[in-house]
XYZ file of C-alpha atoms in Angstrom:
537
model
C -22.792 -32.500 -111.302
C -20.365 -29.665 -110.854
C -22.680 -26.319 -110.573
C -20.146 -22.675 -111.393
C -22.110 -19.134 -111.293
C -20.045 -16.631 -112.795
C -21.391 -12.771 -114.597
C -23.503 -12.933 -117.844
C -21.316 -11.917 -119.935
C -24.373 -12.379 -123.395
C -26.569 -14.263 -123.805
C -27.709 -17.088 -125.003
C -27.308 -21.208 -124.758
C -23.923 -23.817 -125.252
C -24.096 -27.295 -125.021
C -20.495 -29.292 -126.161
C -17.255 -30.293 -125.145
C -15.432 -28.655 -123.084
C -11.612 -27.267 -124.052
C -9.364 -26.088 -120.999
C -7.045 -23.150 -122.522
C -3.980 -22.092 -121.506
C -1.484 -19.926 -123.734
C 2.105 -21.361 -124.366
C 3.946 -19.583 -121.075
C 7.229 -17.039 -121.706
C 10.068 -18.705 -119.547
C 11.975 -15.608 -118.610
C 14.848 -15.184 -116.969
C 17.602 -12.747 -115.476
C 20.721 -12.484 -118.358
C 23.541 -10.469 -117.556
C 24.733 -8.634 -121.280
C 27.075 -7.360 -122.507
C 26.413 -5.672 -126.221
C 23.247 -3.780 -125.226
C 22.646 -3.056 -128.366
C 21.952 -6.055 -129.560
C 19.336 -6.797 -127.185
C 17.627 -3.014 -128.079
C 17.548 -4.186 -131.915
C 16.241 -8.085 -130.794
C 13.517 -6.283 -128.764
C 12.820 -3.468 -131.912
C 12.558 -6.121 -134.011
C 10.052 -8.409 -131.990
C 8.405 -4.944 -131.578
C 8.049 -4.649 -135.131
C 6.887 -8.332 -136.018
C 4.021 -7.512 -132.743
C 3.425 -4.509 -135.364
C 2.449 -6.416 -138.499
C 0.488 -9.652 -136.530
C -1.284 -6.941 -135.228
C -2.093 -5.319 -138.782
C -3.646 -9.097 -139.502
C -5.588 -9.324 -136.976
C -7.222 -6.160 -137.622
C -7.859 -6.803 -140.683
C -9.266 -10.258 -139.414
C -11.714 -8.296 -137.435
C -12.090 -5.705 -139.826
C -14.389 -8.577 -141.621
C -16.142 -10.793 -138.670
C -16.981 -8.026 -135.730
C -17.386 -5.058 -137.677
C -14.854 -1.298 -137.509
C -15.934 -0.180 -134.194
C -14.929 -3.461 -132.409
C -11.500 -4.528 -133.955
C -10.163 -0.949 -133.293
C -8.727 -2.651 -130.218
C -6.311 -3.851 -132.241
C -5.368 0.126 -133.675
C -5.031 0.606 -129.750
C -2.314 -2.236 -128.583
C -0.268 -1.057 -131.553
C 0.165 2.310 -130.388
C -0.056 0.750 -126.729
C 3.921 -0.905 -128.687
C 4.157 2.646 -129.538
C 4.200 4.608 -126.089
C 7.430 6.748 -124.719
C 6.644 5.490 -121.614
C 6.713 1.668 -122.233
C 9.581 1.613 -125.169
C 11.824 4.010 -122.461
C 11.472 1.570 -119.874
C 12.583 -1.863 -121.867
C 15.682 0.120 -122.784
C 16.591 2.058 -119.996
C 16.684 -1.228 -118.398
C 18.329 -3.051 -120.954
C 20.887 -0.168 -120.536
C 21.636 0.551 -116.990
C 20.494 -3.410 -115.886
C 22.634 -4.536 -119.286
C 20.213 -7.228 -119.215
C 18.555 -9.347 -121.614
C 15.094 -7.590 -123.684
C 13.045 -10.412 -122.442
C 13.424 -9.663 -118.834
C 13.546 -6.503 -119.925
C 10.005 -6.165 -121.533
C 8.804 -8.321 -118.287
C 9.624 -6.187 -115.815
C 7.529 -3.105 -117.699
C 4.952 -4.932 -118.804
C 4.983 -5.822 -115.138
C 4.749 -2.976 -113.166
C 2.835 -0.726 -116.312
C -0.175 -3.212 -116.092
C -0.408 -2.901 -112.139
C -0.346 0.426 -112.245
C -3.065 0.734 -114.680
C -5.060 -2.298 -112.380
C -4.039 -0.047 -108.670
C -5.992 3.141 -110.701
C -9.542 4.032 -109.134
C -11.132 4.286 -112.581
C -12.643 0.821 -113.891
C -11.836 2.036 -117.737
C -8.506 2.234 -117.213
C -8.058 -0.549 -114.529
C -9.198 -2.955 -118.058
C -6.046 -1.205 -119.907
C -4.445 -3.319 -117.712
C -5.305 -6.673 -119.597
C -3.327 -4.792 -122.649
C -1.019 -4.069 -121.495
C -0.439 -7.598 -120.727
C -1.334 -8.822 -124.461
C 1.246 -6.933 -125.431
C 3.536 -7.875 -122.511
C 3.485 -11.481 -124.059
C 2.581 -11.440 -127.656
C 6.373 -9.447 -127.768
C 7.840 -12.166 -125.506
C 6.031 -14.565 -127.130
C 8.334 -13.734 -130.598
C 11.550 -13.599 -128.496
C 11.015 -16.505 -127.061
C 10.582 -18.087 -129.981
C 6.634 -19.459 -129.725
C 4.199 -19.407 -132.253
C 0.865 -17.404 -132.032
C -1.533 -20.991 -132.341
C -4.570 -20.311 -131.359
C -6.306 -24.015 -132.599
C -9.134 -25.110 -130.548
C -9.816 -28.804 -132.481
C -11.949 -30.091 -135.229
C -14.680 -30.427 -133.060
C -17.541 -27.019 -131.984
C -15.908 -26.994 -127.992
C -17.383 -24.755 -125.120
C -13.736 -22.992 -123.925
C -12.948 -22.507 -120.491
C -9.699 -20.130 -120.086
C -7.756 -17.774 -117.105
C -8.431 -14.849 -119.159
C -9.034 -14.429 -123.361
C -7.271 -11.654 -124.776
C -9.297 -10.012 -127.395
C -6.522 -11.245 -130.271
C -7.265 -14.261 -128.759
C -10.755 -14.732 -129.180
C -10.322 -12.998 -132.552
C -8.202 -15.474 -133.912
C -10.079 -18.456 -132.379
C -12.515 -20.506 -135.305
C -16.080 -19.352 -134.438
C -17.199 -22.385 -136.049
C -15.573 -23.916 -133.751
C -16.915 -22.608 -130.402
C -20.101 -22.436 -129.141
C -18.861 -20.230 -125.329
C -16.479 -18.715 -123.184
C -15.747 -19.084 -119.450
C -13.521 -17.412 -117.968
C -12.459 -17.394 -113.986
C -11.224 -13.293 -114.734
C -11.990 -10.451 -117.348
C -15.296 -8.373 -116.626
C -18.221 -7.666 -118.322
C -16.795 -4.423 -119.840
C -13.795 -5.894 -121.434
C -13.057 -6.028 -124.775
C -13.186 -9.549 -125.411
C -16.817 -9.543 -123.397
C -17.711 -6.866 -125.703
C -16.491 -8.693 -129.329
C -18.178 -11.868 -127.288
C -21.295 -9.740 -127.497
C -21.091 -8.018 -131.482
C -20.347 -12.204 -131.628
C -23.012 -13.388 -130.591
C -22.103 -16.502 -128.438
C -23.057 -17.076 -125.135
C -20.369 -16.134 -122.792
C -19.428 -16.259 -118.256
C -16.422 -14.583 -116.826
C -16.188 -14.577 -113.062
C -16.702 -18.258 -112.738
C -14.719 -20.777 -111.175
C -13.097 -22.872 -113.949
C -10.899 -26.002 -113.465
C -8.310 -27.572 -115.631
C -9.956 -31.229 -114.366
C -12.868 -29.917 -116.895
C -10.878 -30.396 -120.406
C -12.638 -32.699 -122.017
C -15.471 -33.307 -120.258
C -19.500 -32.889 -121.776
C -20.898 -28.664 -120.222
C -22.997 -26.175 -120.287
C -23.420 -22.630 -120.502
C -26.447 -20.589 -119.229
C -25.611 -17.328 -120.838
C -29.544 -16.426 -119.509
C -29.564 -17.583 -115.681
C -25.426 -16.667 -116.156
C -24.487 -19.954 -114.173
C -21.794 -23.055 -116.981
C -22.802 -26.480 -115.478
C -19.564 -28.574 -116.507
C -21.175 -33.185 -116.817
C -25.237 -33.218 -116.093
C -26.772 -35.715 -115.331
C -28.549 -36.675 -118.174
C -32.128 -35.310 -116.852
C -30.859 -31.950 -116.301
C -29.009 -32.498 -119.909
C -32.359 -32.855 -121.214
C -33.603 -30.977 -120.186
C -30.983 -28.548 -121.281
C -31.510 -29.288 -125.156
C -35.322 -28.591 -125.128
C -34.352 -24.971 -123.738
C -31.638 -24.421 -126.776
C -34.275 -25.652 -129.097
C -36.877 -23.011 -128.063
C -34.236 -20.481 -127.256
C -32.988 -21.382 -130.588
C -36.363 -21.644 -132.439
C -37.475 -18.117 -130.646
C -34.216 -16.412 -132.872
C -35.510 -17.083 -135.994
C -39.318 -16.344 -135.058
C -37.347 -12.710 -134.246
C -35.988 -12.839 -137.742
C -40.061 -12.776 -138.910
C -40.362 -9.327 -137.555
C -38.251 -7.852 -140.157
C -40.152 -4.822 -142.062
C -43.316 -4.749 -139.665
C -44.111 -2.309 -137.914
C -43.921 -1.455 -134.020
C -47.984 -1.273 -132.865
C -49.525 -3.021 -130.440
C -53.048 -5.055 -131.294
C -55.336 -1.803 -130.280
C -52.801 0.470 -133.196
C -51.348 2.248 -130.549
C -47.524 3.314 -133.149
C -43.792 3.737 -130.779
C -40.984 5.326 -132.761
C -37.850 1.890 -132.208
C -34.471 3.144 -132.392
C -31.160 1.764 -131.906
C -27.971 2.825 -129.678
C -24.555 3.361 -131.315
C -21.105 4.267 -130.363
C -19.593 4.762 -133.160
C -19.882 4.775 -136.939
C -18.869 1.155 -137.186
C -21.824 -0.156 -136.031
C -24.204 0.757 -139.032
C -23.889 -2.387 -139.994
C -26.189 -3.911 -136.914
C -28.540 -0.706 -137.069
C -29.098 -2.174 -140.847
C -29.496 -5.711 -140.023
C -31.072 -5.428 -137.232
C -34.604 -3.058 -138.750
C -33.776 -0.332 -136.084
C -36.714 2.454 -137.521
C -33.122 5.400 -137.105
C -30.868 6.055 -134.516
C -31.834 6.897 -130.897
C -29.319 7.714 -129.954
C -24.919 8.336 -131.453
C -22.181 8.335 -128.497
C -20.437 11.441 -130.051
C -18.035 11.212 -127.521
C -15.832 8.306 -129.702
C -14.292 11.021 -132.112
C -12.716 12.788 -128.925
C -11.943 9.245 -126.786
C -9.983 7.126 -129.777
C -7.776 11.143 -131.036
C -5.235 12.154 -129.343
C -6.099 15.622 -130.117
C -8.819 17.742 -130.131
C -10.951 16.336 -133.193
C -11.298 19.390 -136.412
C -14.145 20.683 -137.211
C -13.921 18.028 -140.137
C -13.381 15.361 -139.414
C -16.765 15.527 -137.009
C -18.606 16.420 -140.074
C -17.069 13.582 -142.179
C -18.210 11.328 -139.022
C -22.016 12.900 -139.052
C -22.146 12.699 -142.490
C -21.472 9.633 -143.427
C -24.066 8.014 -140.040
C -27.210 10.487 -141.977
C -26.513 9.588 -144.663
C -26.460 6.116 -144.801
C -29.705 6.512 -142.843
C -31.209 6.831 -145.795
C -33.873 9.972 -144.307
C -34.425 8.504 -141.289
C -34.042 9.668 -137.494
C -30.922 10.243 -135.955
C -30.040 11.690 -132.991
C -26.604 13.371 -131.990
C -25.346 13.583 -128.195
C -22.848 16.469 -127.836
C -19.723 15.271 -125.986
C -20.025 13.289 -122.841
C -17.149 12.837 -121.373
C -16.125 12.853 -117.993
C -16.306 10.595 -115.172
C -15.264 7.754 -116.986
C -14.860 8.464 -120.222
C -12.065 10.516 -120.011
C -9.587 12.062 -122.562
C -5.822 13.909 -121.487
C -5.373 16.402 -123.509
C -9.384 17.846 -122.005
C -5.977 18.751 -118.835
C -9.143 17.460 -116.261
C -8.225 18.125 -112.495
C -9.509 14.680 -110.240
C -12.181 14.855 -108.679
C -12.921 12.859 -105.835
C -16.314 12.329 -107.294
C -15.929 13.032 -110.898
C -20.003 11.164 -111.579
C -21.138 14.066 -109.987
C -18.431 16.499 -111.380
C -16.841 18.388 -114.689
C -18.516 16.810 -117.912
C -21.047 16.739 -120.742
C -22.856 19.494 -121.159
C -20.450 21.230 -117.950
C -17.464 21.279 -119.926
C -19.511 21.933 -123.312
C -21.443 25.526 -121.108
C -17.086 26.263 -119.942
C -15.700 25.285 -122.974
C -16.942 27.520 -125.325
C -15.309 27.187 -128.239
C -14.938 23.204 -128.072
C -19.005 22.806 -128.406
C -18.825 25.944 -130.779
C -16.654 23.230 -132.794
C -19.298 20.442 -132.384
C -22.469 22.670 -133.378
C -21.301 24.091 -136.988
C -20.378 20.285 -137.496
C -23.963 19.178 -136.892
C -25.077 21.570 -138.808
C -24.163 21.490 -141.313
C -24.268 17.295 -141.375
C -27.454 17.964 -141.191
C -27.702 19.012 -144.935
C -27.489 15.112 -145.561
C -30.310 14.225 -143.581
C -32.704 13.943 -140.671
C -30.964 15.082 -137.634
C -31.236 15.472 -134.548
C -29.508 17.145 -131.678
C -29.660 15.762 -128.506
C -28.012 17.543 -124.938
C -26.438 15.798 -122.342
C -26.879 16.186 -117.596
C -29.471 19.169 -118.190
C -30.370 20.572 -114.757
C -31.604 23.398 -115.188
C -33.641 26.129 -117.446
C -30.951 28.871 -118.301
C -28.706 25.706 -119.066
C -30.656 25.666 -121.572
C -30.898 29.520 -122.589
C -27.372 29.369 -123.005
C -27.765 26.059 -125.188
C -30.151 27.762 -127.678
C -27.711 31.598 -128.426
C -25.254 29.219 -128.383
C -27.293 27.038 -131.562
C -28.531 30.706 -133.115
C -24.862 31.848 -132.740
C -23.347 29.305 -134.875
C -25.920 29.264 -137.223
C -25.636 32.498 -138.027
C -22.389 32.399 -138.384
C -22.935 29.435 -140.822
C -25.376 31.384 -142.826
C -23.257 34.019 -143.648
C -20.935 31.588 -144.794
C -23.413 29.884 -147.331
C -23.833 27.072 -146.170
C -27.551 25.255 -146.059
C -29.053 23.531 -142.853
C -30.988 20.993 -142.685
C -33.964 21.280 -140.677
C -32.811 20.275 -137.009
C -34.789 19.225 -133.940
C -33.302 19.836 -130.265
C -33.902 18.544 -127.483
C -32.359 17.778 -123.865
C -31.612 14.132 -121.922
C -33.517 14.139 -118.846
C -31.348 12.290 -116.940
C -30.815 14.291 -113.274
C -33.992 14.118 -110.562
C -34.056 18.057 -111.462
C -34.089 17.957 -114.926
C -37.528 15.449 -114.531
C -39.179 17.646 -112.093
C -38.173 20.804 -113.672
C -39.343 19.024 -117.362
C -43.162 20.952 -117.272
C -40.351 24.095 -117.543
C -37.944 22.709 -120.268
C -40.754 21.350 -122.535
C -41.060 24.900 -123.285
C -37.668 24.800 -125.282
C -36.710 22.371 -126.218
C -38.294 19.584 -129.122
C -38.075 16.581 -127.686
C -36.978 15.143 -124.050
C -34.708 11.598 -124.632
C -35.035 9.495 -121.355
C -30.957 8.379 -120.204
C -32.562 5.702 -117.487
C -29.554 5.074 -116.573
C -28.293 8.135 -114.494
C -31.098 9.143 -113.628
C -31.291 5.717 -112.186
C -27.852 6.494 -110.485
C -28.613 9.894 -109.275
C -32.507 9.276 -108.119
C -30.649 5.877 -105.994
C -27.722 7.663 -104.698
C -26.299 4.674 -105.489
C -22.420 4.460 -107.347
C -24.121 2.153 -110.550
C -20.590 1.043 -111.149
C -19.431 0.322 -107.494
C -20.254 -3.914 -107.772
C -20.429 -3.315 -103.775
C -24.129 -1.961 -104.261
C -25.291 -4.568 -106.786
C -28.069 -5.519 -104.447
C -29.527 -1.563 -103.164
C -29.462 -0.744 -107.159
C -32.956 -1.652 -108.087
C -33.883 0.406 -112.131
C -37.147 -0.654 -111.523
C -37.936 1.690 -108.096
C -41.082 3.112 -108.093
C -39.380 6.680 -107.525
C -37.374 5.497 -110.581
C -40.618 4.959 -112.463
C -42.598 7.713 -110.916
C -39.866 10.443 -112.592
C -39.903 8.634 -115.991
C -44.024 9.217 -116.060
C -43.984 12.795 -114.733
C -42.112 13.504 -118.038
C -43.673 12.163 -120.116
C -46.903 13.383 -119.146
C -45.510 16.248 -118.887
C -43.655 16.540 -122.557
C -46.737 15.141 -123.454
C -48.849 18.889 -122.051
C -45.946 20.650 -123.968
C -47.361 19.010 -127.954
C -43.242 17.751 -126.984
C -42.135 13.555 -127.663
C -40.366 11.335 -125.223
C -38.207 8.849 -125.193
C -35.731 6.877 -122.936
C -32.196 5.507 -124.737
C -31.231 4.369 -121.705
C -30.694 0.335 -120.807
C -34.324 0.441 -119.258
C -36.333 1.106 -122.987
C -34.671 -2.407 -123.618
C -36.232 -4.657 -120.650
C -39.126 -5.538 -121.954
C -40.481 -6.561 -118.307
C -41.513 -2.340 -118.843
C -42.692 -2.539 -122.162
C -46.397 -3.041 -121.445
C -45.208 -0.550 -118.278
C -43.873 2.114 -121.206
C -46.353 1.991 -123.645
C -48.976 2.695 -120.376
C -47.424 5.669 -120.394
C -47.199 6.455 -123.352
C -43.852 6.764 -124.581
C -43.196 8.336 -128.484
C -40.084 6.379 -128.800
C -37.444 3.663 -127.469
C -33.866 3.398 -128.450
C -32.445 0.181 -127.764
C -28.969 -1.735 -128.441
C -29.112 -3.131 -132.311
C -29.091 -6.472 -130.946
C -32.120 -5.602 -128.824
C -34.803 -4.404 -131.071
C -36.649 -7.426 -132.133
C -37.080 -8.270 -129.266
C -38.743 -5.436 -127.233
C -40.681 -4.993 -130.948
C -42.455 -9.163 -130.304
C -43.631 -6.812 -126.687
C -44.487 -4.221 -128.478
C -46.799 -5.833 -130.770
C -48.028 -8.268 -128.481
C -49.687 -5.660 -126.684
C -53.564 -4.449 -126.148
């Protein structure tokens, strides 16, 4: 029996035969050519075919994993159209007089290495996307097919790494789980695994000799077991049966109230990052949306999104939710979320730098555009606005002045505006300590526990070396949360949690005891949290 640990990507238990998946290698040699125009034409034709393949993949992913997750294939199409990338390929062909395969492989290696060496985790992860599009075009140039057939029986896939395109092309009815040696919990493939509900691990020391052997993937414990002994196999058959039964029982909670046995009611909302996530919100029976991350509009655009573009996106969400509350967070970029057209300067410590509300207050034209779109959309449903990264009373007063001016402008134009609650995120120790004063100025608090923990403990949550020191249950963090809730209630406003701790069912009873009014979690966590609420005295 061989037991390997890995990074947990998605919970669940899978038992079955392991299939070791390896890509067909594209053998590339450096060949001198005389007709460089012909090589350039070959490259352009292969690139066009790659775009067609990606368009087909987008349509397939749209049906299977939703618009948000399918978007990666549109991103790959844009990458193939990147001027710098293409100029590099064409320049190598023309100057060195070499074949298209070599020029493409060299360019792909150079760009992938450049991204891999960046400090920002988001851009580091894009290195895999560069390699994916490079391999796709190379396969076409080399005459290799894009087959991802995994056979007739359901299997656990073991691979060095998986590109999003490979994951989407595999038959989901035959995919029990996957484990990879490379990859991270933030990769696109990991996100797809979570969306599809497939148990998955990354960072596992896989071995080609596993092929054809019986394996177990335990997404809860983060382990993969190869050739388990009979007692271990029997134990896991029981665990899987219990896990499957638990998932069925959770479905019976749909339509039920979020109420404790003693009668304490709580609002249970969903966090989303894109209108494409609305289906998951509906399927998991969320009572509303407690955090809609509006920055997707900025991160997926090549220039500042217009008022009309934003209005249409916000309007779609509030209309779809049919009167349920939708809390939209204003622009929260900076730190690990960058948009080139903002022209941000490099910062030594971006987590403590120019981000979120600090950008909005120093670039009021960007802020006003978003507020106009939000207030316009408020006429179509139950919309609330939430401002991130607050540290002072002065900031809130400045926000309220701008908000009042925008409302007046729209009223003068004859634009209808709904009743809009305006609240702030409590995600800095400064805001938590000053929450008694801040509560007098706003309609609600939403506690962002991810950043609140990071700043309270002085630990960069993106730094894997500090994982052993990072304690989201630290008494200081919990004490700040309790203080915020208490100060909110004394001022007559409600308080919720929209960070990861909201979905931590080991703390649900603690938060209920503190008097929390609302929890906003990822859609897939709604029913497990509801179960704990309803079982609490």
